[in-house]
Tab-separated table of C-alpha atoms in Angstrom:
chain	number	residue	atom	x	y	z
A	1	MET	CA	-28.336	31.564	-3.704
A	2	ASP	CA	-30.089	32.541	-0.472
A	3	ASP	CA	-31.368	30.239	2.253
A	4	ALA	CA	-35.038	30.701	1.348
A	5	TRP	CA	-34.437	29.566	-2.232
A	6	ALA	CA	-32.427	26.590	-1.007
A	7	TYR	CA	-35.117	25.572	1.479
A	8	GLY	CA	-37.605	25.742	-1.353
A	9	LEU	CA	-35.812	22.836	-3.016
A	10	CYS	CA	-37.230	20.651	-0.244
A	11	GLY	CA	-40.866	21.724	-0.589
A	12	ASP	CA	-42.973	24.059	1.523
A	13	ALA	CA	-40.569	26.423	3.332
A	14	ALA	CA	-42.601	26.108	6.542
A	15	ALA	CA	-42.568	22.320	6.610
A	16	PRO	CA	-38.949	21.079	6.417
A	17	GLU	CA	-37.089	19.722	9.446
A	18	CYS	CA	-33.576	21.031	10.010
A	19	PHE	CA	-30.694	19.171	11.663
A	20	THR	CA	-27.167	20.388	12.345
A	21	PHE	CA	-24.297	18.075	13.285
A	22	GLY	CA	-20.676	19.124	13.190
A	23	SER	CA	-20.014	21.179	10.049
A	24	ALA	CA	-23.124	19.967	8.215
A	25	THR	CA	-26.782	21.017	8.103
A	26	VAL	CA	-29.465	18.803	6.596
A	27	VAL	CA	-32.973	20.006	5.771
A	28	ILE	CA	-35.598	17.352	5.159
A	29	GLY	CA	-38.736	18.219	3.217
A	30	ASP	CA	-41.583	16.486	1.401
A	31	THR	CA	-40.024	16.821	-2.030
A	32	GLY	CA	-36.289	16.662	-1.367
A	33	THR	CA	-33.339	16.927	0.991
A	34	LEU	CA	-30.884	19.814	1.251
A	35	ILE	CA	-27.359	19.119	2.562
A	36	THR	CA	-25.056	22.000	3.354
A	37	VAL	CA	-21.410	21.721	4.448
A	38	GLU	CA	-18.945	24.458	5.389
A	39	ALA	CA	-16.166	25.455	2.975
A	40	GLY	CA	-12.731	23.940	3.641
A	41	ASP	CA	-11.897	20.341	4.373
A	42	GLY	CA	-10.373	17.919	6.825
A	43	LEU	CA	-10.403	14.254	7.763
A	44	ASP	CA	-12.496	15.017	10.870
A	45	ARG	CA	-15.315	17.070	9.359
A	46	SER	CA	-18.086	17.047	6.782
A	47	CYS	CA	-16.805	18.675	3.597
A	48	VAL	CA	-16.387	18.652	-0.154
A	49	TRP	CA	-13.670	16.016	-0.574
A	50	ASN	CA	-12.951	16.261	-4.286
A	51	ALA	CA	-14.637	17.323	-7.529
A	52	ARG	CA	-17.108	14.431	-7.334
A	53	GLU	CA	-17.460	13.626	-3.657
A	54	VAL	CA	-19.017	15.187	-0.544
A	55	ARG	CA	-18.540	13.555	2.839
A	56	LEU	CA	-20.770	13.673	5.882
A	57	LEU	CA	-19.352	12.719	9.291
A	58	GLY	CA	-21.716	11.957	12.166
A	59	PRO	CA	-23.113	10.663	14.317
A	60	VAL	CA	-26.006	11.507	12.013
A	61	PRO	CA	-29.407	12.269	13.618
A	62	THR	CA	-31.846	9.398	13.175
A	63	PRO	CA	-34.281	11.239	10.822
A	64	VAL	CA	-31.382	12.162	8.549
A	65	GLY	CA	-30.111	8.588	8.543
A	66	THR	CA	-33.598	7.354	7.752
A	67	ARG	CA	-33.906	9.776	4.855
A	68	LEU	CA	-30.503	8.968	3.394
A	69	VAL	CA	-30.400	5.191	3.731
A	70	GLY	CA	-33.852	4.074	4.888
A	71	GLU	CA	-36.184	5.534	2.259
A	72	PRO	CA	-35.179	3.901	-1.022
A	73	ARG	CA	-38.144	5.176	-3.048
A	74	GLU	CA	-39.646	8.582	-3.592
A	75	ARG	CA	-42.965	9.039	-1.831
A	76	GLY	CA	-45.981	8.717	-4.075
A	77	THR	CA	-44.097	7.526	-7.154
A	78	GLY	CA	-42.821	4.051	-6.277
A	79	ASP	CA	-39.715	4.712	-8.347
A	80	GLY	CA	-36.416	6.497	-7.691
A	81	ARG	CA	-35.136	8.420	-4.712
A	82	GLN	CA	-36.065	11.899	-3.657
A	83	PRO	CA	-33.446	14.372	-4.862
A	84	LEU	CA	-30.483	15.224	-2.631
A	85	HIS	CA	-29.416	18.850	-3.163
A	86	LEU	CA	-25.865	19.705	-2.117
A	87	THR	CA	-24.625	23.172	-1.144
A	88	VAL	CA	-21.595	24.771	0.494
A	89	ARG	CA	-21.523	27.823	2.732
A	90	ASN	CA	-18.497	30.083	2.376
A	91	SER	CA	-17.723	33.797	2.722
A	92	GLU	CA	-19.742	34.492	-0.448
A	93	GLY	CA	-22.875	32.860	0.959
A	94	LEU	CA	-24.553	29.635	-0.104
A	95	LEU	CA	-23.205	27.953	-3.270
A	96	TYR	CA	-25.237	25.298	-5.053
A	97	LEU	CA	-23.269	22.227	-6.152
A	98	GLY	CA	-26.088	20.287	-7.773
A	99	THR	CA	-27.795	17.007	-6.993
A	100	GLY	CA	-26.127	13.830	-5.845
A	101	SER	CA	-26.637	10.353	-4.504
A	102	LEU	CA	-25.448	8.255	-1.593
A	103	THR	CA	-22.694	5.820	-2.629
A	104	ARG	CA	-21.315	4.547	0.702
A	105	SER	CA	-22.264	4.643	4.354
A	106	ALA	CA	-20.990	3.261	7.644
A	107	THR	CA	-22.638	2.645	10.995
A	108	GLU	CA	-21.428	1.797	14.495
A	109	VAL	CA	-22.812	1.208	17.964
A	110	ARG	CA	-22.051	4.287	20.029
A	111	PRO	CA	-20.819	4.028	23.652
A	112	GLY	CA	-23.702	3.453	26.033
A	113	GLY	CA	-26.127	2.515	23.262
A	114	ASP	CA	-27.377	-0.681	21.679
A	115	LYS	CA	-28.510	0.537	18.249
A	116	ARG	CA	-26.332	1.207	15.241
A	117	VAL	CA	-25.935	4.863	14.326
A	118	LEU	CA	-25.033	6.250	10.915
A	119	THR	CA	-21.549	7.778	11.323
A	120	ARG	CA	-20.264	8.331	7.769
A	121	CYS	CA	-21.789	8.976	4.356
A	122	THR	CA	-20.196	9.489	0.977
A	123	LEU	CA	-22.298	11.404	-1.548
A	124	GLN	CA	-21.402	11.587	-5.225
A	125	LEU	CA	-22.332	14.630	-7.293
A	126	ASP	CA	-24.255	13.915	-10.467
A	127	GLU	CA	-21.993	16.414	-12.288
A	128	PRO	CA	-18.381	16.920	-11.139
A	129	LEU	CA	-17.231	20.387	-10.088
A	130	SER	CA	-14.962	22.447	-12.269
A	131	LYS	CA	-11.501	23.298	-10.932
A	132	LEU	CA	-12.647	26.875	-10.351
A	133	ASP	CA	-15.716	25.844	-8.360
A	134	LEU	CA	-13.747	23.247	-6.373
A	135	ASP	CA	-11.262	25.952	-5.337
A	136	ARG	CA	-14.158	28.130	-4.134
A	137	VAL	CA	-15.636	25.456	-1.861
A	138	ARG	CA	-12.403	23.697	-0.888
A	139	PRO	CA	-9.744	26.411	-0.993
A	140	PRO	CA	-6.272	25.160	-1.971
A	141	VAL	CA	-3.871	24.612	0.913
A	142	PRO	CA	-0.113	25.242	0.794
A	143	LEU	CA	2.367	22.373	0.701
A	144	MET	CA	2.625	20.814	4.133
A	145	ASN	CA	5.651	19.286	5.834
A	146	LEU	CA	5.804	16.015	3.931
A	147	PRO	CA	7.839	12.862	4.586
A	148	SER	CA	11.246	13.110	2.981
A	149	LEU	CA	12.794	10.761	0.458
A	150	GLU	CA	15.977	10.182	2.432
A	151	TRP	CA	15.098	6.461	2.614
A	152	LEU	CA	15.316	6.168	-1.178
A	153	ARG	CA	19.103	6.646	-1.028
A	154	HIS	CA	19.493	3.400	0.926
A	155	VAL	CA	17.470	1.038	-1.286
A	156	ASP	CA	20.562	-0.341	-2.990
A	157	GLY	CA	22.808	-0.700	0.061
A	158	ASN	CA	20.921	-0.629	3.362
A	159	ARG	CA	17.381	-1.871	2.872
A	160	ALA	CA	16.756	-2.274	6.598
A	161	GLY	CA	17.549	1.422	7.005
A	162	ALA	CA	15.360	2.307	4.034
A	163	LEU	CA	12.416	0.339	5.456
A	164	GLU	CA	12.725	1.979	8.853
A	165	GLN	CA	13.033	5.491	7.447
A	166	PHE	CA	10.064	5.023	5.104
A	167	ILE	CA	7.720	3.552	7.739
A	168	THR	CA	8.615	6.018	10.493
A	169	GLY	CA	8.274	8.913	8.045
A	170	TRP	CA	4.948	7.808	6.576
A	171	TYR	CA	3.027	6.624	9.666
A	172	PRO	CA	2.673	8.745	12.828
A	173	ALA	CA	3.689	6.825	15.945
A	174	LEU	CA	1.106	5.841	18.544
A	175	PRO	CA	1.839	6.980	22.082
A	176	GLU	CA	4.215	4.829	24.121
A	177	PRO	CA	2.186	2.214	26.039
A	178	ALA	CA	1.929	2.763	29.798
A	179	GLU	CA	2.931	-0.861	30.341
A	180	PRO	CA	5.205	-3.199	28.400
A	181	SER	CA	3.542	-4.978	25.501
A	182	ALA	CA	1.928	-8.310	26.300
A	183	VAL	CA	2.142	-9.483	22.682
A	184	ARG	CA	3.434	-13.049	22.584
A	185	GLU	CA	6.723	-13.536	20.803
A	186	PRO	CA	6.674	-15.913	17.801
A	187	ALA	CA	7.545	-19.498	18.586
A	188	VAL	CA	9.978	-19.673	15.653
A	189	ASP	CA	13.173	-17.829	14.834
A	190	LEU	CA	12.606	-15.262	12.096
A	191	PRO	CA	14.764	-13.423	9.544
A	192	ASP	CA	15.913	-9.985	10.652
A	193	GLY	CA	13.630	-8.245	8.130
A	194	LEU	CA	10.466	-9.652	9.675
A	195	LYS	CA	11.726	-8.972	13.199
A	196	GLN	CA	12.317	-5.359	12.212
A	197	LEU	CA	8.826	-5.001	10.696
A	198	TYR	CA	7.174	-6.390	13.849
A	199	ARG	CA	9.208	-4.001	15.976
A	200	LEU	CA	8.072	-1.049	13.864
A	201	ALA	CA	4.463	-2.270	13.988
A	202	GLN	CA	4.370	-2.008	17.790
A	203	ARG	CA	3.762	1.754	17.456
A	204	ARG	CA	2.769	1.838	13.789
A	205	PRO	CA	0.410	-1.144	13.359
A	206	ARG	CA	-0.863	-0.002	9.948
A	207	CYS	CA	2.512	-0.892	8.453
A	208	LEU	CA	1.411	-4.559	8.591
A	209	GLY	CA	-1.102	-3.763	5.840
A	210	VAL	CA	-4.549	-2.383	5.183
A	211	GLN	CA	-5.310	-4.020	1.794
A	212	ASN	CA	-3.264	-7.192	2.148
A	213	ARG	CA	-1.469	-7.987	5.394
A	214	VAL	CA	1.559	-9.446	7.077
A	215	LEU	CA	0.287	-11.806	9.772
A	216	SER	CA	0.902	-10.847	13.401
A	217	SER	CA	4.029	-12.391	14.886
A	218	SER	CA	1.912	-14.689	17.029
A	219	GLY	CA	-0.244	-15.695	14.043
A	220	LEU	CA	2.498	-17.165	11.850
A	221	GLN	CA	1.701	-20.629	10.543
A	222	THR	CA	3.057	-23.291	8.252
A	223	ASP	CA	1.340	-24.258	5.026
A	224	PRO	CA	-0.557	-27.588	4.741
A	225	THR	CA	2.623	-29.394	3.647
A	226	GLY	CA	4.658	-28.079	6.582
A	227	GLU	CA	7.352	-26.902	4.168
A	228	MET	CA	6.640	-23.161	4.129
A	229	LEU	CA	6.183	-20.553	6.843
A	230	VAL	CA	3.230	-18.377	5.837
A	231	PHE	CA	3.691	-14.741	6.900
A	232	GLY	CA	1.403	-12.710	4.610
A	233	GLU	CA	-1.900	-13.032	2.830
A	234	GLU	CA	-4.285	-11.322	0.456
A	235	ASN	CA	-7.304	-9.606	2.045
A	236	GLN	CA	-9.785	-12.206	0.728
A	237	GLY	CA	-7.489	-15.178	1.144
A	238	GLY	CA	-6.827	-15.623	-2.583
A	239	PHE	CA	-3.043	-15.917	-2.213
A	240	PHE	CA	-0.316	-15.850	0.409
A	241	TRP	CA	3.391	-15.193	0.851
A	242	SER	CA	5.715	-17.577	2.611
A	243	LEU	CA	9.345	-18.478	3.365
A	244	LEU	CA	10.970	-21.868	3.110
A	245	TRP	CA	10.645	-23.526	6.521
A	246	THR	CA	13.835	-25.015	7.932
A	247	LEU	CA	14.922	-26.275	11.360
A	248	ASP	CA	18.433	-24.967	10.737
A	249	GLY	CA	17.396	-21.380	11.387
A	250	PRO	CA	16.373	-18.618	8.987
A	251	GLU	CA	18.410	-17.370	6.053
A	252	ALA	CA	19.648	-13.803	6.398
A	253	ASP	CA	17.635	-12.593	3.371
A	254	PRO	CA	15.475	-15.472	2.101
A	255	THR	CA	13.455	-15.847	-1.072
A	256	VAL	CA	9.756	-14.911	-0.702
A	257	TRP	CA	7.309	-17.327	-2.333
A	258	PHE	CA	3.967	-16.172	-3.721
A	259	ARG	CA	1.243	-18.792	-4.035
A	260	GLU	CA	-2.392	-19.277	-4.772
A	261	TYR	CA	-3.671	-22.086	-2.603
A	262	ASP	CA	-4.098	-24.511	-5.543
A	263	GLU	CA	-1.164	-23.421	-7.690
A	264	PRO	CA	2.603	-24.005	-7.529
A	265	PRO	CA	4.559	-21.277	-5.658
A	266	ILE	CA	6.313	-18.523	-7.625
A	267	ALA	CA	9.375	-16.701	-6.301
A	268	GLU	CA	9.089	-12.937	-5.838
A	269	GLN	CA	11.834	-11.198	-7.788
A	270	GLU	CA	13.211	-9.466	-4.680
A	271	PRO	CA	14.343	-11.324	-1.557
A	272	LEU	CA	12.720	-10.521	1.773
A	273	SER	CA	14.575	-7.199	2.282
A	274	GLY	CA	13.312	-5.817	-1.034
A	275	PHE	CA	9.921	-7.471	-0.747
A	276	LEU	CA	9.211	-5.776	2.592
A	277	LEU	CA	9.982	-2.404	1.066
A	278	GLN	CA	7.673	-3.156	-1.843
A	279	PHE	CA	4.910	-4.468	0.431
A	280	SER	CA	5.224	-1.321	2.574
A	281	LEU	CA	5.052	1.000	-0.430
A	282	TYR	CA	2.045	-0.830	-1.864
A	283	GLU	CA	0.126	-0.779	1.408
A	284	ALA	CA	1.024	2.862	2.063
A	285	SER	CA	-0.486	3.878	-1.277
A	286	MET	CA	-3.574	1.665	-0.899
A	287	GLY	CA	-4.335	2.826	2.646
A	288	ALA	CA	-3.669	6.553	2.224
A	289	ASP	CA	-6.417	9.050	3.027
A	290	TYR	CA	-5.655	11.054	-0.120
A	291	ARG	CA	-5.677	9.183	-3.444
A	292	ALA	CA	-5.326	9.637	-7.157
A	293	ILE	CA	-6.678	6.760	-9.257
A	294	PRO	CA	-6.640	6.974	-13.051
A	295	ARG	CA	-8.589	4.775	-15.383
A	296	THR	CA	-6.742	2.125	-17.419
A	297	LEU	CA	-3.566	3.527	-18.955
A	298	ALA	CA	-1.481	2.999	-22.064
A	299	ALA	CA	2.291	2.780	-21.757
A	300	GLN	CA	2.763	6.382	-22.958
A	301	GLN	CA	0.356	7.636	-20.298
A	302	VAL	CA	2.282	5.775	-17.608
A	303	ASP	CA	5.425	7.597	-18.717
A	304	LYS	CA	3.654	10.951	-18.458
A	305	LEU	CA	2.088	10.105	-15.094
A	306	ALA	CA	5.446	9.157	-13.566
A	307	GLU	CA	7.366	11.969	-15.264
A	308	GLY	CA	7.786	14.147	-12.177
A	309	LEU	CA	8.431	11.280	-9.748
A	310	LEU	CA	11.461	9.207	-8.783
A	311	PRO	CA	11.509	5.466	-9.564
A	312	VAL	CA	12.250	2.968	-6.801
A	313	HIS	CA	15.011	0.751	-8.192
A	314	LEU	CA	13.687	-2.667	-7.275
A	315	ARG	CA	12.623	-5.500	-9.595
A	316	PRO	CA	8.868	-5.757	-10.126
A	317	PHE	CA	6.670	-6.769	-7.171
A	318	TRP	CA	3.827	-9.325	-7.297
A	319	PRO	CA	4.157	-12.121	-9.932
A	320	TRP	CA	0.464	-11.971	-10.867
A	321	VAL	CA	0.623	-8.378	-12.095
A	322	PRO	CA	4.199	-7.028	-12.163
A	323	THR	CA	4.181	-3.755	-10.243
A	324	ARG	CA	6.689	-0.905	-10.045
A	325	PHE	CA	6.840	2.095	-7.706
A	326	TYR	CA	7.446	5.826	-8.138
A	327	VAL	CA	7.673	8.329	-5.304
A	328	ALA	CA	7.798	11.981	-4.335
A	329	PRO	CA	7.746	13.521	-0.822
A	330	GLY	CA	4.600	12.183	0.860
A	331	LEU	CA	3.498	10.320	-2.278
A	332	VAL	CA	3.667	6.706	-3.499
A	333	LEU	CA	2.454	5.667	-6.957
A	334	HIS	CA	2.319	2.019	-7.931
A	335	VAL	CA	1.824	0.978	-11.561
A	336	SER	CA	0.803	-2.574	-12.449
A	337	ASP	CA	1.246	-4.138	-15.896
A	338	GLY	CA	-1.916	-5.948	-16.912
A	339	GLY	CA	-0.572	-7.095	-20.292
A	340	GLU	CA	-3.140	-6.715	-23.047
A	341	ASP	CA	-5.504	-5.038	-20.561
A	342	GLY	CA	-3.150	-2.061	-20.190
A	343	PHE	CA	-1.723	-0.598	-17.005
A	344	SER	CA	-3.471	0.179	-13.752
A	345	ALA	CA	-2.162	2.760	-11.295
A	346	TRP	CA	-2.932	3.998	-7.822
A	347	ALA	CA	-1.326	6.857	-5.911
A	348	GLY	CA	-1.644	7.509	-2.209
A	349	ALA	CA	-0.436	10.566	-0.242
A	350	THR	CA	-0.078	11.719	3.335
A	351	HIS	CA	-1.700	15.052	2.438
A	352	ARG	CA	-3.656	16.229	-0.573
A	353	SER	CA	-0.953	18.804	-1.421
A	354	ALA	CA	1.462	15.889	-2.069
A	355	LEU	CA	-0.630	14.927	-5.109
A	356	ALA	CA	0.387	18.146	-6.918
A	357	PRO	CA	2.969	16.404	-9.179
A	358	LEU	CA	0.136	14.387	-10.739
A	359	ALA	CA	-2.379	17.201	-11.247
A	360	ASP	CA	-1.541	17.982	-14.869
A	361	ALA	CA	-0.972	14.423	-16.093
A	362	PRO	CA	-2.885	13.729	-19.345
A	363	VAL	CA	-5.019	10.938	-17.889
A	364	GLU	CA	-8.665	10.440	-17.039
A	365	TRP	CA	-9.177	10.185	-13.284
A	366	SER	CA	-11.748	7.997	-11.582
A	367	ARG	CA	-10.719	9.750	-8.361
A	368	PHE	CA	-8.388	12.646	-7.690
A	369	ASP	CA	-8.155	14.088	-4.148
A	370	GLY	CA	-5.627	16.797	-4.955
């Protein structure tokens, strides 16, 4: 494909407006929009992200934002959007990916401004790319230096050590603050496991959760009865985790209680030391930049999916939907048993190359970033 042919997708070649921002170029015409990104990928650039998804990173020029999110209907028809044509420029020239549609977008107020600016768009291809075409527009990268599994050796005997090694290996540390932290210490004495997690969170705050969360040390609270110390909660407030509240001081490794607000509490199968490992693994997979998410699985498919991974020898996490964990360097897979509804699974990785052990699994993917 040459540029003139591509511009023709938008209408009269003399009429379209052209905007370049970062590694993306957008051409706006009367009959369509042409979006071109450079081959390769990264978290900080516009690119082909996987076989179904193209990402645009801004700030996006206002006319482009208006075309993508502010013009819901095609001019003159009253029905449907104008087509979005997606292409990639590599050493071979311009490669046509097909048409797509906007699925997600994000805006923010930029420094010095007072209006919201479109900063991120996710576009989904109408037809997914083949493996061959994906490799042409997003060339494979070699295995990177990935977090080790040294922590896994300590799960049975030194869970505090396992937790520290996993968190420090998975999350990069923020720079040391110029001044001592002004975070207020909790007003209650806490078990050593929670103290350790809060210490790790000073430079790795994401370890407190991105889907669900452990409350900040200054935000701990008792439940309405005053019997339990609530330390964690679901992202929409549907359930919480707590410890038995006592004036005699905390147990060394107490039971963790899971509870919906209007239901009796249920004990997690692992005490706090194991629970914090499970919570950390779950949140690491949920919050990872690179993901592999299959559709509902049968038991035999779970076995195949986890075949090349190592199991984490802890009793199941989360009473609602018992969940087990499997790992490889830089990769966490959690598998939840939904009973008659089958199994759900979600893998997260620190780099897309870490998803390689899952690439040939005989499952149908709703998303695969490897």
